[in-house]
């Protein structure tokens, strides 16, 4: 009987601690505009077109204090770039007006540890969100001819995420979140030192707290 009471006490204590640590959780669905910067040692830079992708995420709010809290986030984001190459002929060496599009995609599983600084009002809570993000490369879809570069591409990376958002408290049953984030790599993705390749993304997220 005593053992059962002790086990019941620790079960209640564990649930109580968890309820104090984890204040909210929810989902976010996002649209991302992604691209890459390629900087060579001789100051030569390559520019590409951005690509549009979908970015679902789940999050957990931790340590909910009056003006700040921590947020753990897990998600998926397709990064990469597009390149338009003009189609030429011997009679039209400057181009026919048609283009061939190279679409290089890099699929990442993302884990973020974010600090959220908020200001609670009656109906909304605007906030600033900032922190590191770990990216694990789970798939590559690379066009022919680009393998020589992406075969030496790192399988993981760390970037920096910063953004602003607002929580709307009484639109529907659940609080609604609207958020903008800039996410950019901190370190070079390329294994050799002659090129610095970094991803960056602009992400618009719409979510709910459950």
Coordinates of C-alpha atoms in Angstrom, one line a residue:
X1 CA 0.0 0.0 0.0
X2 CA 2.8 2.4 0.9
X3 CA 4.6 1.6 -2.4
X4 CA 1.4 2.4 -4.3
X5 CA 1.0 5.7 -2.5
X6 CA 4.7 6.6 -3.2
X7 CA 4.3 5.7 -6.9
X8 CA 1.1 7.7 -7.0
X9 CA 2.8 10.7 -5.4
X10 CA 5.7 10.6 -7.9
X11 CA 3.3 10.2 -10.8
X12 CA 1.4 13.3 -9.6
X13 CA 4.7 15.2 -9.1
X14 CA 6.0 14.3 -12.6
X15 CA 2.7 15.5 -14.2
X16 CA 2.8 18.7 -12.1
X17 CA 6.4 19.5 -13.1
X18 CA 5.7 18.8 -16.8
X19 CA 2.7 21.0 -16.7
X20 CA 4.8 23.8 -15.3
X21 CA 7.6 23.4 -17.8
X22 CA 5.6 22.8 -20.9
X23 CA 3.1 25.6 -21.3
X24 CA 1.8 25.1 -24.8
X25 CA 2.4 23.1 -28.0
X26 CA 1.1 23.3 -31.5
X27 CA 1.7 23.2 -35.2
X28 CA 2.8 25.7 -37.8
X29 CA 2.5 25.5 -41.6
X30 CA 4.8 27.7 -43.6
X31 CA 5.7 28.9 -47.0
X32 CA 9.5 29.4 -47.6
X33 CA 11.4 31.4 -50.2
X34 CA 14.9 29.9 -50.3
X35 CA 18.2 30.5 -52.1
X36 CA 21.9 30.1 -51.7
X37 CA 25.0 32.4 -51.7
X38 CA 28.1 31.1 -53.5
X39 CA 31.3 33.1 -52.7
X40 CA 34.6 32.2 -54.2
X41 CA 38.0 33.0 -52.9
X42 CA 38.7 35.4 -55.7
X43 CA 35.6 37.5 -54.7
X44 CA 33.6 36.1 -57.5
X45 CA 29.9 35.5 -56.6
X46 CA 27.2 33.5 -58.3
X47 CA 23.5 34.5 -58.2
X48 CA 20.5 32.2 -58.6
X49 CA 16.7 32.4 -58.6
X50 CA 14.9 31.7 -55.3
X51 CA 12.7 28.6 -55.0
X52 CA 9.3 28.3 -53.2
X53 CA 8.6 25.4 -50.8
X54 CA 6.3 24.2 -48.0
X55 CA 7.6 24.0 -44.4
X56 CA 5.5 22.2 -41.8
X57 CA 6.6 22.4 -38.1
X58 CA 5.6 21.4 -34.6
X59 CA 6.6 23.3 -31.5
X60 CA 6.6 23.2 -27.7
X61 CA 6.6 26.3 -25.5
X62 CA 8.8 25.9 -22.3
X63 CA 9.2 28.0 -19.2
X64 CA 6.4 30.5 -19.9
X65 CA 7.4 33.7 -18.0
X66 CA 5.6 37.1 -18.3
X67 CA 7.9 38.5 -20.9
X68 CA 9.8 35.6 -22.4
X69 CA 9.8 31.8 -23.0
X70 CA 11.7 29.1 -24.7
X71 CA 10.4 27.3 -27.8
X72 CA 11.5 24.0 -29.1
X73 CA 10.7 23.4 -32.8
X74 CA 10.9 20.4 -35.2
X75 CA 10.2 20.8 -38.8
X76 CA 10.9 20.2 -42.5
X77 CA 12.2 22.7 -45.0
X78 CA 13.2 22.3 -48.7
X79 CA 16.1 24.6 -49.5
X80 CA 18.2 25.1 -52.7
X81 CA 17.8 27.3 -55.8
X82 CA 16.7 27.6 -59.4
X83 CA 18.8 28.7 -62.3
X84 CA 17.4 29.8 -65.7
X85 CA 19.8 29.2 -68.6
X86 CA 18.9 30.9 -71.9
X87 CA 18.4 28.5 -74.9
X88 CA 20.7 29.5 -77.8
X89 CA 21.1 28.5 -81.4
X90 CA 23.9 29.2 -83.9
X91 CA 21.6 31.8 -85.5
X92 CA 20.6 33.3 -82.1
X93 CA 23.7 33.1 -79.9
X94 CA 22.2 35.6 -77.4
X95 CA 19.2 33.5 -76.8
X96 CA 15.8 32.6 -78.3
X97 CA 13.8 33.9 -75.5
X98 CA 13.3 30.4 -74.1
X99 CA 15.0 29.1 -71.0
X100 CA 16.0 25.8 -69.4
X101 CA 15.5 25.8 -65.7
X102 CA 17.8 23.9 -63.3
X103 CA 16.0 23.1 -60.1
X104 CA 18.3 21.9 -57.3
X105 CA 16.6 20.9 -54.0
X106 CA 17.9 20.1 -50.6
X107 CA 15.5 18.6 -48.0
X108 CA 16.3 19.2 -44.4
X109 CA 14.9 18.1 -41.0
X110 CA 15.3 21.1 -38.7
X111 CA 15.6 21.3 -34.9
X112 CA 15.4 24.8 -33.3
X113 CA 16.0 26.1 -29.8
X114 CA 14.4 29.6 -29.8
X115 CA 14.0 32.4 -27.2
X116 CA 10.7 34.3 -27.6
X117 CA 10.5 37.8 -26.1
X118 CA 6.8 38.8 -26.0
X119 CA 4.5 41.5 -24.8
X120 CA 1.0 40.4 -23.7
X121 CA -1.9 42.6 -24.5
X122 CA -5.6 41.8 -24.2
X123 CA -6.2 40.3 -27.6
X124 CA -2.7 39.9 -29.1
X125 CA 0.8 39.1 -28.0
X126 CA 3.5 40.5 -30.4
X127 CA 6.9 38.9 -30.0
X128 CA 10.5 38.6 -31.3
X129 CA 11.9 35.1 -31.7
X130 CA 15.6 34.3 -32.1
X131 CA 17.9 31.3 -31.7
X132 CA 20.0 28.6 -33.3
X133 CA 18.7 25.9 -35.7
X134 CA 20.3 22.5 -36.5
X135 CA 19.7 21.2 -40.0
X136 CA 20.1 17.5 -41.0
X137 CA 20.1 16.9 -44.8
X138 CA 17.7 14.0 -45.5
X139 CA 17.5 14.1 -49.3
X140 CA 19.1 15.8 -52.4
X141 CA 17.5 16.3 -55.8
X142 CA 20.3 17.6 -57.9
X143 CA 20.2 18.3 -61.7
X144 CA 22.8 16.7 -64.0
X145 CA 26.0 18.6 -64.1
X146 CA 25.8 19.9 -60.5
X147 CA 26.9 16.7 -58.8
X148 CA 30.5 17.7 -58.8
X149 CA 29.6 20.4 -56.3
X150 CA 26.9 18.7 -54.3
X151 CA 28.8 15.4 -53.8
X152 CA 31.0 17.4 -51.5
X153 CA 28.1 19.0 -49.7
X154 CA 27.9 18.7 -45.9
X155 CA 25.2 16.5 -44.4
X156 CA 24.4 18.8 -41.5
X157 CA 24.7 22.4 -40.6
X158 CA 23.8 25.1 -38.1
X159 CA 22.0 28.3 -38.9
X160 CA 20.6 31.3 -37.2
X161 CA 16.9 32.0 -37.0
X162 CA 15.4 35.4 -36.2
X163 CA 11.9 36.8 -36.7
X164 CA 8.8 38.6 -35.5
X165 CA 5.3 37.4 -34.9
X166 CA 2.0 37.9 -33.2
X167 CA -0.3 35.6 -31.3
X168 CA -4.0 36.3 -31.8
X169 CA -5.8 35.1 -28.7
X170 CA -9.5 35.1 -29.5
X171 CA -10.0 34.5 -33.3
X172 CA -11.0 30.9 -32.9
X173 CA -11.1 28.3 -30.0
X174 CA -7.3 28.0 -30.2
X175 CA -4.8 30.9 -30.2
X176 CA -3.6 31.6 -33.8
X177 CA 0.1 32.5 -34.6
X178 CA 1.4 34.5 -37.6
X179 CA 5.1 34.6 -37.9
X180 CA 8.0 35.7 -40.2
X181 CA 11.4 34.2 -39.9
X182 CA 14.8 34.7 -41.6
X183 CA 16.9 31.6 -41.4
X184 CA 20.5 31.7 -42.6
X185 CA 23.5 29.4 -42.4
X186 CA 26.3 30.2 -40.0
X187 CA 29.0 27.9 -41.5
X188 CA 30.0 26.9 -45.0
X189 CA 28.2 23.9 -46.4
X190 CA 31.0 23.0 -48.9
X191 CA 33.8 20.6 -47.7
X192 CA 36.5 22.5 -49.6
X193 CA 37.7 26.0 -48.7
X194 CA 37.7 27.5 -52.2
X195 CA 33.9 28.1 -52.2
X196 CA 31.6 29.3 -49.4
X197 CA 28.0 28.0 -50.0
X198 CA 25.3 29.0 -47.6
X199 CA 21.5 28.6 -47.5
X200 CA 19.1 31.3 -46.5
X201 CA 15.3 31.3 -46.3
X202 CA 12.5 33.8 -45.7
X203 CA 9.6 31.9 -44.0
X204 CA 6.0 32.9 -43.4
X205 CA 4.3 30.6 -40.8
X206 CA 0.7 30.3 -39.7
X207 CA 0.0 28.1 -36.7
X208 CA -2.2 27.3 -33.8
X209 CA -1.6 26.4 -30.1
X210 CA -3.3 23.3 -28.9

